[in-house]
Coordinates of C-alpha atoms (C1' of nucleotides) in Angstrom, one line a residue:
Chain A
M1192 CA 0.0 0.0 0.0
S1193 CA 1.5 3.3 -1.1
S1194 CA 0.0 5.1 1.8
L1195 CA 2.2 3.1 4.1
Q1196 CA 5.3 4.3 2.3
L1197 CA 7.4 6.7 4.2
V1198 CA 8.6 9.8 2.4
Q1199 CA 12.3 9.6 1.4
A1200 CA 14.3 11.0 4.2
T1201 CA 17.2 13.3 3.4
P1202 CA 20.1 12.1 5.6
F1203 CA 20.3 14.3 8.6
S1204 CA 23.7 15.5 9.6
A1205 CA 25.2 17.9 12.2
T1206 CA 25.8 20.4 9.5
S1207 CA 22.2 20.6 8.4
P1208 CA 20.7 24.0 8.9
K1209 CA 19.3 24.2 12.4
T1210 CA 15.9 25.8 11.9
H1211 CA 12.4 25.9 13.3
Y1212 CA 9.1 25.1 11.9
T1213 CA 7.4 28.5 12.0
P1214 CA 4.2 29.0 13.9
L1215 CA 2.4 29.4 10.6
Q1216 CA 3.8 26.1 9.3
L1217 CA 2.8 24.4 12.6
Q1218 CA -0.7 25.7 12.3
S1219 CA -0.9 24.5 8.7
L1220 CA 0.4 21.1 9.8
E1221 CA -2.2 20.8 12.4
S1222 CA -5.0 21.7 10.0
C1223 CA -4.0 19.1 7.4
S1224 CA -7.0 17.6 5.7
N1225 CA -5.5 14.5 4.3
M1226 CA -2.4 12.3 4.3
S1227 CA -0.9 13.7 1.2
E1228 CA -0.7 17.2 2.7
L1229 CA 0.7 15.6 5.8
K1230 CA 3.4 13.9 3.8
Q1231 CA 4.4 17.2 2.2
H1232 CA 4.9 18.6 5.7
H1233 CA 6.8 15.5 6.8
S1234 CA 9.1 15.8 3.9
H1235 CA 9.7 19.5 4.6
I1236 CA 10.4 18.7 8.2
I1237 CA 13.1 16.2 7.1
K1238 CA 14.6 18.7 4.7
L1239 CA 14.8 21.3 7.5
G1240 CA 16.7 18.8 9.6
L1241 CA 13.9 18.5 12.1
S1242 CA 13.3 14.8 11.8
T1243 CA 14.7 14.3 15.3
N1244 CA 12.7 17.1 16.8
N1245 CA 10.0 15.7 19.0
D1246 CA 8.0 18.9 18.8
A1247 CA 7.6 18.7 15.1
M1248 CA 7.4 15.0 14.8
G1249 CA 4.9 14.8 17.6
R1250 CA 2.5 16.8 15.5
V1251 CA 3.1 14.5 12.5
I1252 CA 2.5 11.5 14.6
K1253 CA -0.6 13.0 16.1
F1254 CA -2.2 13.6 12.7
C1255 CA -1.4 10.1 11.5
A1256 CA -2.2 8.2 14.6
V1257 CA -5.4 9.7 15.9
S1258 CA -7.0 12.1 13.5
K1259 CA -9.9 11.1 11.3
H1260 CA -8.0 11.1 8.0
G1261 CA -4.8 9.6 9.5
D1262 CA -3.0 6.4 8.8
L1263 CA -1.7 4.4 11.7
G1264 CA 0.8 2.4 9.5
Y1265 CA 2.5 5.6 8.5
A1266 CA 2.5 6.8 12.1
L1267 CA 4.3 3.6 13.1
K1268 CA 6.9 4.0 10.4
A1269 CA 7.5 7.6 11.3
F1270 CA 7.7 6.6 15.0
D1271 CA 10.5 4.2 14.2
T1272 CA 12.6 7.0 12.7
I1273 CA 12.5 9.1 15.9
P1274 CA 15.6 8.5 18.0
Q1275 CA 14.2 9.5 21.3
P1276 CA 10.5 9.9 21.3
D1277 CA 9.1 11.7 24.3
A1278 CA 6.1 10.8 26.4
F1279 CA 3.7 12.8 24.2
I1280 CA 4.7 10.7 21.2
Y1281 CA 4.5 7.4 23.0
N1282 CA 1.1 8.4 24.3
T1283 CA -0.1 9.4 20.9
V1284 CA 0.9 6.2 19.2
M1285 CA -0.6 4.2 22.1
R1286 CA -3.9 6.1 21.5
G1287 CA -3.6 5.3 17.8
Y1288 CA -3.3 1.6 18.6
L1289 CA -6.3 1.8 20.9
H1290 CA -8.4 3.6 18.4
C1291 CA -7.6 0.9 15.8
R1292 CA -8.5 -1.8 18.3
F1293 CA -5.0 -3.1 18.8
P1294 CA -5.0 -3.1 22.6
R1295 CA -2.2 -5.7 22.9
D1296 CA 0.1 -3.5 20.8
C1297 CA -0.8 -0.6 22.9
I1298 CA 0.2 -2.4 26.1
H1299 CA 3.4 -3.7 24.4
L1300 CA 4.4 -0.1 23.4
Y1301 CA 3.8 0.9 27.0
T1302 CA 6.3 -1.7 28.2
Q1303 CA 8.8 -0.4 25.6
M1304 CA 8.2 3.1 26.9
L1305 CA 9.2 2.0 30.3
E1306 CA 12.2 0.0 29.0
N1307 CA 13.4 3.2 27.3
S1308 CA 13.1 5.1 30.5
V1309 CA 10.5 7.4 29.3
F1310 CA 8.2 8.2 32.3
P1311 CA 4.5 7.6 31.8
N1312 CA 2.4 10.6 32.8
N1313 CA -1.2 11.3 33.5
F1314 CA -2.1 11.0 29.8
T1315 CA -0.4 7.6 29.6
F1316 CA -2.5 5.8 32.2
P1317 CA -6.0 6.4 30.8
C1318 CA -4.9 5.0 27.5
V1319 CA -3.1 1.9 28.8
L1320 CA -5.8 1.1 31.2
G1321 CA -8.3 1.3 28.4
A1322 CA -6.1 -1.1 26.5
C1323 CA -6.1 -3.5 29.4
C1324 CA -9.9 -3.4 29.4
H1325 CA -10.2 -4.1 25.7
G1326 CA -7.4 -6.6 25.6
D1327 CA -8.7 -8.6 28.7
A1328 CA -5.3 -8.0 30.3
V1329 CA -6.2 -8.5 33.9
E1330 CA -2.6 -9.0 35.2
Q1331 CA -1.1 -6.2 33.3
G1332 CA -4.0 -4.0 34.5
R1333 CA -3.0 -4.7 38.1
Q1334 CA 0.6 -3.9 37.3
V1335 CA -0.5 -0.6 35.7
H1336 CA -2.4 0.1 38.9
A1337 CA 0.9 -0.2 40.8
H1338 CA 2.6 2.1 38.3
V1339 CA -0.1 4.8 38.8
L1340 CA 0.9 4.8 42.5
K1341 CA 4.6 4.5 41.9
F1342 CA 4.9 7.3 39.4
G1343 CA 3.0 9.6 41.7
Y1344 CA -0.5 9.8 40.3
S1345 CA -2.3 8.4 43.3
S1346 CA -4.4 11.5 43.6
H1347 CA -5.0 12.2 40.0
V1348 CA -8.7 12.0 39.5
V1349 CA -8.7 11.0 35.8
C1350 CA -6.2 8.2 36.3
L1351 CA -8.1 6.9 39.3
N1352 CA -11.4 7.1 37.4
N1353 CA -9.8 4.9 34.7
L1354 CA -8.7 2.4 37.3
I1355 CA -12.3 2.2 38.6
H1356 CA -13.5 1.8 35.1
M1357 CA -11.0 -1.0 34.4
Y1358 CA -11.9 -2.9 37.6
V1359 CA -15.6 -2.5 36.7
N1360 CA -14.9 -3.8 33.3
F1361 CA -13.4 -7.0 34.8
E1362 CA -16.3 -7.2 37.2
F1363 CA -13.9 -6.7 40.1
L1364 CA -16.4 -4.5 41.8
E1365 CA -14.8 -4.7 45.2
E1366 CA -11.5 -3.4 43.8
A1367 CA -13.3 -0.7 42.0
R1368 CA -15.0 0.3 45.2
R1369 CA -11.7 0.3 47.1
V1370 CA -10.1 2.7 44.6
F1371 CA -13.2 4.9 44.8
D1372 CA -13.3 4.9 48.6
R1373 CA -9.6 5.9 48.9
M1374 CA -10.0 8.9 46.6
L1375 CA -9.5 12.2 48.4
T1376 CA -11.4 14.1 45.8
R1377 CA -14.0 12.6 43.4
D1378 CA -15.7 14.2 40.5
V1379 CA -19.0 13.3 38.9
V1380 CA -17.2 10.8 36.6
S1381 CA -15.9 8.8 39.6
W1382 CA -19.4 8.5 40.9
T1383 CA -20.9 7.7 37.5
T1384 CA -18.3 5.1 36.7
L1385 CA -18.9 3.2 39.9
I1386 CA -22.7 3.5 39.8
S1387 CA -22.9 2.4 36.2
G1388 CA -20.5 -0.4 37.0
Y1389 CA -22.7 -1.7 39.8
A1390 CA -25.7 -1.3 37.5
Q1391 CA -24.3 -3.0 34.5
W1392 CA -23.4 -6.1 36.5
G1393 CA -26.9 -6.3 37.9
C1394 CA -26.2 -4.8 41.4
V1395 CA -28.9 -2.2 40.7
D1396 CA -29.7 -1.8 44.4
E1397 CA -26.1 -1.1 45.4
A1398 CA -26.0 1.4 42.5
L1399 CA -29.0 3.2 43.9
R1400 CA -27.4 3.3 47.4
V1401 CA -24.3 5.0 45.9
L1402 CA -26.5 7.4 44.0
E1403 CA -28.3 8.3 47.2
S1404 CA -25.0 9.3 48.9
M1405 CA -23.9 11.4 46.1
P1406 CA -23.7 15.1 46.8
E1407 CA -24.8 16.5 43.4
R1408 CA -26.3 14.6 40.5
N1409 CA -26.3 15.4 36.8
S1410 CA -28.3 13.8 34.1
V1411 CA -25.5 11.4 33.2
V1412 CA -25.4 9.7 36.5
W1413 CA -29.2 9.6 36.7
N1414 CA -29.3 8.0 33.3
A1415 CA -26.6 5.4 34.3
L1416 CA -29.2 4.1 36.8
I1417 CA -32.3 4.7 34.8
A1418 CA -30.9 2.8 31.9
A1419 CA -30.0 -0.1 34.2
Y1420 CA -33.6 -0.3 35.5
V1421 CA -34.9 -0.3 32.0
Q1422 CA -32.5 -3.1 31.0
N1423 CA -33.6 -5.2 33.9
N1424 CA -37.3 -4.6 33.0
R1425 CA -37.8 -2.6 36.1
F1426 CA -39.8 0.1 34.3
H1427 CA -41.7 1.5 37.2
E1428 CA -38.5 2.1 39.1
A1429 CA -37.1 3.8 36.1
F1430 CA -40.1 6.1 36.2
D1431 CA -39.7 6.8 39.9
L1432 CA -36.1 7.7 39.4
F1433 CA -37.0 9.9 36.4
N1434 CA -39.5 11.8 38.5
R1435 CA -36.9 12.3 41.2
M1436 CA -34.5 13.6 38.6
R1437 CA -37.1 16.1 37.4
A1438 CA -37.9 17.1 40.9
E1439 CA -34.2 18.1 41.3
N1440 CA -34.5 20.3 38.2
V1441 CA -32.0 18.3 36.2
V1442 CA -32.7 18.8 32.5
L1443 CA -33.9 15.9 30.4
D1444 CA -31.1 15.3 27.8
K1445 CA -31.2 13.0 24.9
F1446 CA -29.7 10.1 26.8
V1447 CA -32.3 10.2 29.5
A1448 CA -35.0 10.7 26.8
S1449 CA -33.8 7.6 25.1
S1450 CA -33.8 5.5 28.3
M1451 CA -37.3 6.7 29.2
L1452 CA -38.7 6.1 25.8
S1453 CA -37.4 2.5 26.2
A1454 CA -39.2 2.3 29.6
C1455 CA -42.4 3.5 27.9
T1456 CA -41.9 0.9 25.2
G1457 CA -41.4 -1.8 27.9
L1458 CA -44.7 -0.9 29.6
G1459 CA -46.6 0.0 26.5
A1460 CA -47.1 3.5 28.0
L1461 CA -48.1 5.4 24.9
E1462 CA -49.1 8.7 26.6
Q1463 CA -45.9 9.0 28.6
G1464 CA -43.9 8.1 25.4
R1465 CA -45.8 10.9 23.5
W1466 CA -44.9 13.3 26.2
I1467 CA -41.2 12.6 25.9
H1468 CA -41.4 12.8 22.1
S1469 CA -43.0 16.2 22.2
Y1470 CA -40.5 17.3 24.8
I1471 CA -37.8 16.3 22.4
E1472 CA -39.5 18.3 19.6
K1473 CA -40.2 21.4 21.8
N1474 CA -36.7 21.6 23.2
G1475 CA -34.8 21.1 20.0
I1476 CA -33.1 17.9 21.2
E1477 CA -31.5 16.5 18.1
L1478 CA -33.2 13.4 16.7
D1479 CA -30.0 11.5 15.8
T1480 CA -30.3 8.0 14.3
K1481 CA -30.3 6.2 17.7
L1482 CA -32.9 8.5 19.2
A1483 CA -35.1 8.4 16.1
T1484 CA -35.0 4.6 16.2
T1485 CA -36.0 4.7 19.8
V1486 CA -38.9 7.0 19.1
I1487 CA -40.1 4.9 16.2
D1488 CA -39.7 1.7 18.2
M1489 CA -41.8 3.2 21.1
Y1490 CA -44.7 4.1 18.8
C1491 CA -44.6 0.7 17.1
K1492 CA -44.5 -1.2 20.3
C1493 CA -47.1 1.0 22.0
G1494 CA -49.5 0.2 19.2
F1495 CA -49.5 3.5 17.4
L1496 CA -48.2 2.4 14.0
E1497 CA -49.5 5.4 12.1
K1498 CA -47.4 7.8 14.3
A1499 CA -44.4 5.6 13.9
L1500 CA -44.7 5.8 10.1
E1501 CA -45.2 9.6 10.4
V1502 CA -42.0 10.0 12.4
F1503 CA -40.1 7.6 10.1
H1504 CA -41.2 9.5 6.9
G1505 CA -40.4 12.8 8.5
L1506 CA -36.8 12.0 9.2
P1507 CA -34.3 14.0 7.2
C1508 CA -32.0 11.1 6.7
R1509 CA -32.7 7.5 7.6
G1510 CA -30.0 5.1 8.6
V1511 CA -30.3 1.3 8.2
S1512 CA -31.5 1.0 11.8
S1513 CA -34.4 3.3 11.2
W1514 CA -35.5 1.2 8.2
N1515 CA -35.0 -2.0 10.2
C1516 CA -37.1 -0.7 13.1
M1517 CA -40.0 0.4 10.8
I1518 CA -39.9 -2.9 8.9
G1519 CA -39.9 -4.7 12.2
G1520 CA -42.8 -2.6 13.5
L1521 CA -45.0 -3.4 10.5
A1522 CA -44.0 -7.1 10.9
M1523 CA -45.2 -7.2 14.5
H1524 CA -48.5 -5.6 13.6
G1525 CA -49.1 -8.3 11.0
Q1526 CA -48.6 -6.0 8.1
G1527 CA -46.4 -8.3 6.1
E1528 CA -47.1 -6.9 2.7
A1529 CA -46.4 -3.3 3.9
A1530 CA -43.2 -4.5 5.5
I1531 CA -42.0 -6.0 2.2
E1532 CA -43.1 -2.9 0.4
L1533 CA -41.0 -0.8 2.7
F1534 CA -38.0 -3.1 2.2
M1535 CA -38.3 -2.6 -1.5
E1536 CA -38.4 1.1 -1.0
M1537 CA -35.2 0.8 1.1
E1538 CA -33.5 -0.9 -1.8
R1539 CA -34.7 1.7 -4.2
K1540 CA -33.1 4.3 -2.0
A1541 CA -29.9 2.3 -2.1
V1542 CA -29.7 1.7 1.6
A1543 CA -27.7 -1.5 2.1
P1544 CA -29.7 -3.9 4.3
D1545 CA -28.0 -5.8 7.0
N1546 CA -28.7 -9.1 8.7
I1547 CA -31.3 -7.5 11.1
T1548 CA -33.2 -6.2 8.1
F1549 CA -33.7 -9.7 6.9
V1550 CA -34.6 -11.0 10.4
N1551 CA -37.4 -8.4 10.3
V1552 CA -38.4 -9.1 6.7
L1553 CA -38.6 -12.9 7.4
N1554 CA -40.5 -12.2 10.6
A1555 CA -42.9 -10.1 8.6
C1556 CA -43.5 -13.1 6.3
A1557 CA -43.9 -15.4 9.3
H1558 CA -46.4 -13.2 11.1
S1559 CA -48.5 -12.8 7.9
G1560 CA -48.2 -16.4 6.6
L1561 CA -46.3 -15.3 3.5
V1562 CA -44.6 -18.6 2.9
E1563 CA -43.4 -18.1 -0.6
E1564 CA -42.2 -14.6 0.0
G1565 CA -40.3 -15.9 3.0
R1566 CA -38.6 -18.6 1.0
Y1567 CA -37.7 -16.1 -1.7
Y1568 CA -36.1 -13.6 0.7
F1569 CA -34.2 -16.3 2.6
Q1570 CA -32.4 -17.1 -0.7
Y1571 CA -32.3 -13.5 -1.8
M1572 CA -30.4 -12.3 1.2
T1573 CA -27.4 -14.5 0.4
E1574 CA -27.6 -14.4 -3.3
V1575 CA -28.1 -10.7 -3.8
H1576 CA -26.6 -9.2 -0.6
G1577 CA -24.1 -11.8 0.4
I1578 CA -25.5 -12.1 3.9
D1579 CA -25.2 -15.6 5.2
P1580 CA -28.1 -16.8 7.2
R1581 CA -27.5 -16.8 11.0
R1582 CA -29.4 -18.8 13.6
E1583 CA -32.0 -16.1 13.8
H1584 CA -32.8 -16.3 10.1
Y1585 CA -33.2 -20.1 10.4
G1586 CA -35.4 -19.5 13.4
C1587 CA -37.6 -17.2 11.4
M1588 CA -37.9 -19.7 8.5
I1589 CA -38.7 -22.6 10.9
D1590 CA -41.3 -20.4 12.5
L1591 CA -42.7 -19.5 9.1
L1592 CA -42.9 -23.0 7.8
G1593 CA -44.1 -24.4 11.2
R1594 CA -46.9 -21.9 11.6
A1595 CA -48.0 -22.7 8.0
G1596 CA -48.3 -26.4 9.0
M1597 CA -45.2 -27.5 7.1
L1598 CA -43.8 -29.2 10.1
E1599 CA -41.7 -31.8 8.3
E1600 CA -40.0 -29.2 6.1
A1601 CA -39.4 -27.0 9.2
R1602 CA -37.8 -29.9 10.9
K1603 CA -35.7 -30.8 7.9
L1604 CA -34.4 -27.2 7.7
M1605 CA -33.5 -27.4 11.4
D1606 CA -31.6 -30.6 10.8
E1607 CA -29.8 -29.0 7.9
M1608 CA -28.7 -25.8 9.7
P1609 CA -25.0 -25.4 9.8
M1610 CA -25.1 -24.4 13.5
S1611 CA -26.8 -26.1 16.3
P1612 CA -30.4 -25.0 16.9
D1613 CA -30.7 -22.9 20.1
A1614 CA -33.6 -22.6 22.4
S1615 CA -35.4 -20.0 20.3
V1616 CA -35.2 -22.1 17.2
L1617 CA -36.5 -25.2 19.0
G1618 CA -39.1 -22.9 20.6
A1619 CA -40.4 -21.8 17.2
L1620 CA -40.8 -25.5 16.2
L1621 CA -42.5 -26.4 19.4
G1622 CA -44.9 -23.5 19.1
A1623 CA -45.8 -24.8 15.6
C1624 CA -46.4 -28.3 17.1
R1625 CA -48.8 -26.7 19.6
I1626 CA -50.7 -24.9 16.9
H1627 CA -51.0 -27.9 14.7
G1628 CA -51.4 -30.5 17.5
N1629 CA -48.4 -32.6 16.6
I1630 CA -47.9 -34.6 19.7
E1631 CA -45.0 -36.8 18.6
L1632 CA -42.8 -34.1 17.3
G1633 CA -43.9 -31.7 20.0
E1634 CA -42.9 -34.2 22.7
Q1635 CA -39.5 -34.8 21.1
I1636 CA -38.7 -31.1 20.6
G1637 CA -40.3 -30.1 23.9
K1638 CA -38.1 -32.5 25.9
K1639 CA -35.0 -31.3 24.1
L1640 CA -35.9 -27.7 24.8
I1641 CA -36.6 -28.2 28.5
D1642 CA -33.1 -29.8 28.8
L1643 CA -31.6 -26.8 27.0
D1644 CA -33.5 -24.1 28.9
P1645 CA -34.5 -25.8 32.2
N1646 CA -35.3 -22.6 34.0
N1647 CA -37.7 -21.2 31.5
S1648 CA -41.2 -21.9 32.7
G1649 CA -42.7 -21.0 29.3
R1650 CA -41.1 -24.1 27.8
Y1651 CA -42.8 -26.4 30.3
V1652 CA -46.1 -24.7 29.8
L1653 CA -46.0 -25.0 26.1
L1654 CA -45.4 -28.8 26.2
A1655 CA -48.0 -29.2 29.0
N1656 CA -50.5 -27.5 26.7
I1657 CA -49.7 -29.9 23.9
Y1658 CA -50.3 -32.8 26.3
A1659 CA -53.4 -31.2 27.7
N1660 CA -54.8 -30.7 24.2
A1661 CA -54.2 -34.3 23.5
G1662 CA -55.9 -35.3 26.7
K1663 CA -52.6 -36.8 28.1
F1664 CA -53.2 -35.6 31.7
E1665 CA -50.8 -38.0 33.2
D1666 CA -48.0 -36.4 31.2
V1667 CA -49.2 -33.0 32.3
A1668 CA -49.0 -34.0 35.9
N1669 CA -45.5 -35.4 35.4
L1670 CA -44.3 -32.1 33.9
R1671 CA -45.8 -30.2 36.7
N1672 CA -43.9 -32.3 39.2
L1673 CA -40.7 -31.8 37.2
M1674 CA -41.2 -28.1 37.4
N1675 CA -41.9 -28.2 41.1
N1676 CA -38.9 -30.5 41.8
R1677 CA -36.6 -28.1 39.9
G1678 CA -38.1 -25.1 41.6
V1679 CA -39.2 -23.5 38.3
K1680 CA -41.9 -21.0 38.9
K1681 CA -44.3 -20.1 36.2
C1682 CA -43.8 -16.5 35.1
P1683 CA -46.9 -14.7 36.3
G1684 CA -48.9 -13.2 33.5
F1685 CA -49.6 -9.5 33.8
S1686 CA -51.2 -6.9 31.6
V1687 CA -51.0 -3.2 31.8
I1688 CA -53.4 -0.6 30.5
E1689 CA -52.5 3.1 30.4
L1690 CA -55.3 5.6 31.1
K1691 CA -54.7 9.3 31.1
G1692 CA -51.0 8.8 31.4
V1693 CA -51.3 6.4 34.4
V1694 CA -50.2 2.8 34.0
H1695 CA -52.4 0.3 35.6
E1696 CA -51.1 -3.2 36.1
F1697 CA -53.2 -6.4 36.5
I1698 CA -52.1 -9.8 37.5
A1699 CA -54.2 -12.9 36.7
G1700 CA -56.7 -13.6 39.5
E1701 CA -55.3 -10.9 41.7
E1702 CA -57.7 -9.0 43.9
T1703 CA -55.5 -6.4 45.5
H1704 CA -56.4 -3.5 43.2
P1705 CA -58.3 -0.8 45.1
Q1706 CA -61.2 -1.2 42.8
A1707 CA -61.0 -4.9 42.6
K1708 CA -64.7 -5.5 43.4
E1709 CA -65.9 -3.1 40.7
I1710 CA -63.5 -4.6 38.1
Y1711 CA -64.5 -8.2 38.8
T1712 CA -68.2 -7.2 38.6
K1713 CA -67.5 -5.6 35.2
A1714 CA -65.5 -8.6 34.1
N1715 CA -68.4 -10.9 34.9
E1716 CA -70.8 -8.7 33.1
M1717 CA -68.5 -8.5 30.1
L1718 CA -68.3 -12.3 30.0
E1719 CA -72.1 -12.7 30.3
C1720 CA -72.5 -10.3 27.4
I1721 CA -70.2 -12.2 25.1
R1722 CA -71.6 -15.5 26.2
S1723 CA -74.9 -14.5 24.6
A1724 CA -72.9 -13.6 21.5
G1725 CA -71.6 -17.1 21.3
Y1726 CA -68.6 -17.2 23.6
V1727 CA -67.7 -20.6 24.8
P1728 CA -64.7 -20.8 27.2
C1729 CA -61.8 -22.5 25.6
T1730 CA -60.5 -24.6 28.5
E1731 CA -57.9 -26.7 26.8
E1732 CA -55.2 -24.2 27.7
V1733 CA -56.1 -23.8 31.3
L1734 CA -52.5 -24.6 32.0
Q1735 CA -51.5 -21.1 30.9
D1736 CA -52.3 -20.5 34.5
L1737 CA -50.9 -23.4 36.3
E1738 CA -50.9 -21.7 39.7
E1739 CA -54.4 -20.5 39.3
E1740 CA -56.0 -23.9 39.1
E1741 CA -57.5 -23.9 42.5
K1742 CA -59.5 -20.8 41.7
E1743 CA -62.9 -21.6 40.4
N1744 CA -62.6 -20.1 37.0
P1745 CA -59.0 -19.2 36.3
L1746 CA -59.6 -18.4 32.7
Y1747 CA -62.1 -15.8 33.4
Y1748 CA -59.7 -13.7 35.2
H1749 CA -56.6 -13.7 33.0
S1750 CA -54.9 -10.4 33.3
E1751 CA -55.9 -9.0 30.0
K1752 CA -59.6 -9.7 30.7
L1753 CA -59.2 -7.7 33.9
A1754 CA -57.4 -4.9 32.1
M1755 CA -60.2 -4.9 29.5
A1756 CA -62.9 -4.7 32.1
F1757 CA -61.0 -1.8 33.8
G1758 CA -60.7 -0.1 30.4
L1759 CA -64.4 -0.4 29.7
L1760 CA -65.2 1.0 33.1
K1761 CA -62.9 4.0 32.8
T1762 CA -63.1 5.1 29.2
N1763 CA -65.8 6.7 27.1
P1764 CA -67.6 4.7 24.4
G1765 CA -65.5 4.6 21.2
E1766 CA -62.1 5.1 22.8
I1767 CA -59.4 2.6 21.8
L1768 CA -58.3 0.2 24.6
R1769 CA -54.5 -0.4 24.4
I1770 CA -53.3 -3.3 26.5
T1771 CA -49.8 -4.7 26.9
K1772 CA -49.2 -8.3 28.1
N1773 CA -45.9 -9.9 29.1
L1774 CA -46.8 -13.4 27.9
R1775 CA -48.6 -14.7 24.8
V1776 CA -52.3 -14.3 24.5
C1777 CA -54.1 -17.6 25.1
R1778 CA -56.7 -18.9 22.8
D1779 CA -59.5 -18.2 25.2
C1780 CA -58.6 -14.5 25.7
H1781 CA -58.1 -14.1 22.0
Q1782 CA -61.6 -15.4 21.3
A1783 CA -63.1 -13.3 24.1
S1784 CA -61.3 -10.2 22.9
K1785 CA -62.7 -10.6 19.4
L1786 CA -66.3 -10.8 20.8
I1787 CA -65.8 -7.9 23.2
S1788 CA -64.6 -5.7 20.4
K1789 CA -67.9 -6.5 18.6
V1790 CA -70.3 -6.4 21.5
Y1791 CA -68.9 -3.2 23.0
D1792 CA -68.1 -1.7 19.6
R1793 CA -64.5 -1.0 20.7
E1794 CA -61.2 -1.2 19.0
I1795 CA -58.9 -3.2 21.3
I1796 CA -55.1 -3.2 20.6
V1797 CA -53.3 -5.9 22.5
R1798 CA -49.5 -6.3 22.5
D1799 CA -48.4 -9.7 23.6
R1800 CA -44.9 -11.1 23.9
N1801 CA -44.5 -11.6 20.2
R1802 CA -46.8 -9.3 18.3
F1803 CA -49.8 -7.1 18.1
H1804 CA -53.5 -8.0 17.9
H1805 CA -55.9 -5.3 16.6
F1806 CA -59.4 -6.5 17.6
K1807 CA -62.2 -4.8 15.8
N1808 CA -65.7 -5.8 14.9
G1809 CA -65.2 -9.3 16.1
E1810 CA -62.0 -9.9 14.1
C1811 CA -58.3 -9.8 14.8
S1812 CA -55.6 -8.4 12.6
C1813 CA -53.6 -11.6 13.1
K1814 CA -56.4 -13.5 11.3
D1815 CA -56.1 -16.0 14.1
Y1816 CA -52.6 -16.7 12.9
W1817 CA -50.3 -16.2 15.9
Chain B
dG815 C1' 3.5 22.2 22.1
dT816 C1' 0.1 18.6 23.4
dA817 C1' -3.3 14.4 24.8
dG818 C1' -7.3 11.6 29.1
dG819 C1' -12.3 9.4 32.0
dG820 C1' -18.7 8.4 32.8
dT821 C1' -24.8 7.8 30.1
dT822 C1' -28.6 6.1 24.4
dA823 C1' -31.4 2.2 19.5
dG824 C1' -32.2 -2.6 16.4

DNA sequence: GTAGGGTTAG
């Protein structure tokens, strides 16, 4: 590569004119816009006899090693010509290694620096500690810690912050805490690093304790914790924290906005999500690609597809993730054709799809029963875009074929996959066995799946439902015993409905809601009404609520039925009911929802674990295909 | 003469 070629050096001798690079020349060197300009400067420096001058060469190295249009290879060659590089030059090349993701080389250069008796300084340590993180160099990291102390930086805040960060990275939380505790002065970064460290390793409560003891909190540190709650699906706590942050008059920045949008997405809290979106618009917070994707995702997953499309089409420029998100949104709402249409538009706009694009396209096909289209795109992604199918893509295809009743073909594809099928792939096939009542294959896959994912209650429930459908109650009982022996608890089903910006949560059969009596009365009335419209309880999946069996009529009080009853009580005729459920909708609730939409003349939008159901006029947008 | 650390999608 010619760009790696060093300019020809004029031999430097003692008689060469001793001169300086003028301030103007230095300025021009620093504002180089490309490597060829830089090389001219370098050549000039050599001619002036300044090739051993660390001041001049440091700037050359800086441009090559760390600037946007630099060239690390050239920096390294130039570095080799410098007889006695100073700390600045070592630091700069080390940063170059780190930027280019060569952490091991960075650490190696650090040892050379020491061997050549060049003292590391406060700029050296952040860089080499970062290299230890990225290079998984635990032992070297500890040694660098010793060097920080030995070279006199034991009270340098930035160096110590980097030590905390490194220990957090290695999940050495006690060491991180020890460094933090010994600091004489801490800045907000010290606190944030420790708090986000606890949070990211799942010690959210410890993170909160540290936050409580912090003297002054900015939006970054609030967000470190809010984001952690969101990641752990503790959305209500994220909201509590957000409200506390607002009470302290800390401004809502784009990071917090993004986390809170995700919290709204998690809960299906559309009104809250809209409030944050309008805050973003009113306060001129820039809708960068990530934030735009988060907004679109929120509208999709809170059931407001039209608004998601409006935001999407209003974006000045759309990155691949925005397209992916919108295609995925249409897919989960069962609008397979529209998703494919959007994908074709993406191609017309010459946006290169990635593997996620195809996961979403295939999912769109699967959720809408577009078998031929799915087969086509499965081939197309490799043949036209050179994207090899991953596990997820096979999973989509197996889901697609399985739902469509082509169980043999689905199984064949699973056997042919070049990688071993994981729990989600097996889960797709098992789900198909449940839909199509294939007991033999279902039992075989179900047992495998339970072995692979023994703590996931959903797997047991799915197989139990297959047995129950087939009347094999002895097998159901055995599975239940297995679950009990292993201490696997069924994940309790809950549904939320947001009314006037307040999120109300319902758990199946629970009677702790302050208006429980009223709600249960309404639920009974609701069920009576639809019974006269032809509702027959579908009891075969009673196992959806394994723990509720003692209750007289567990099915009647599934959480989404309670949420619907509450919604009917608290809203005006004609208002849309939007409900979010953490598990899959069971057949009985699906049937009941269709009838409720008809009898009460209401549009009901239910988000379940996998997709959306728009109930209207006695029908569902999923065409009973879910 | 000059460079460093913490928070966000799918």
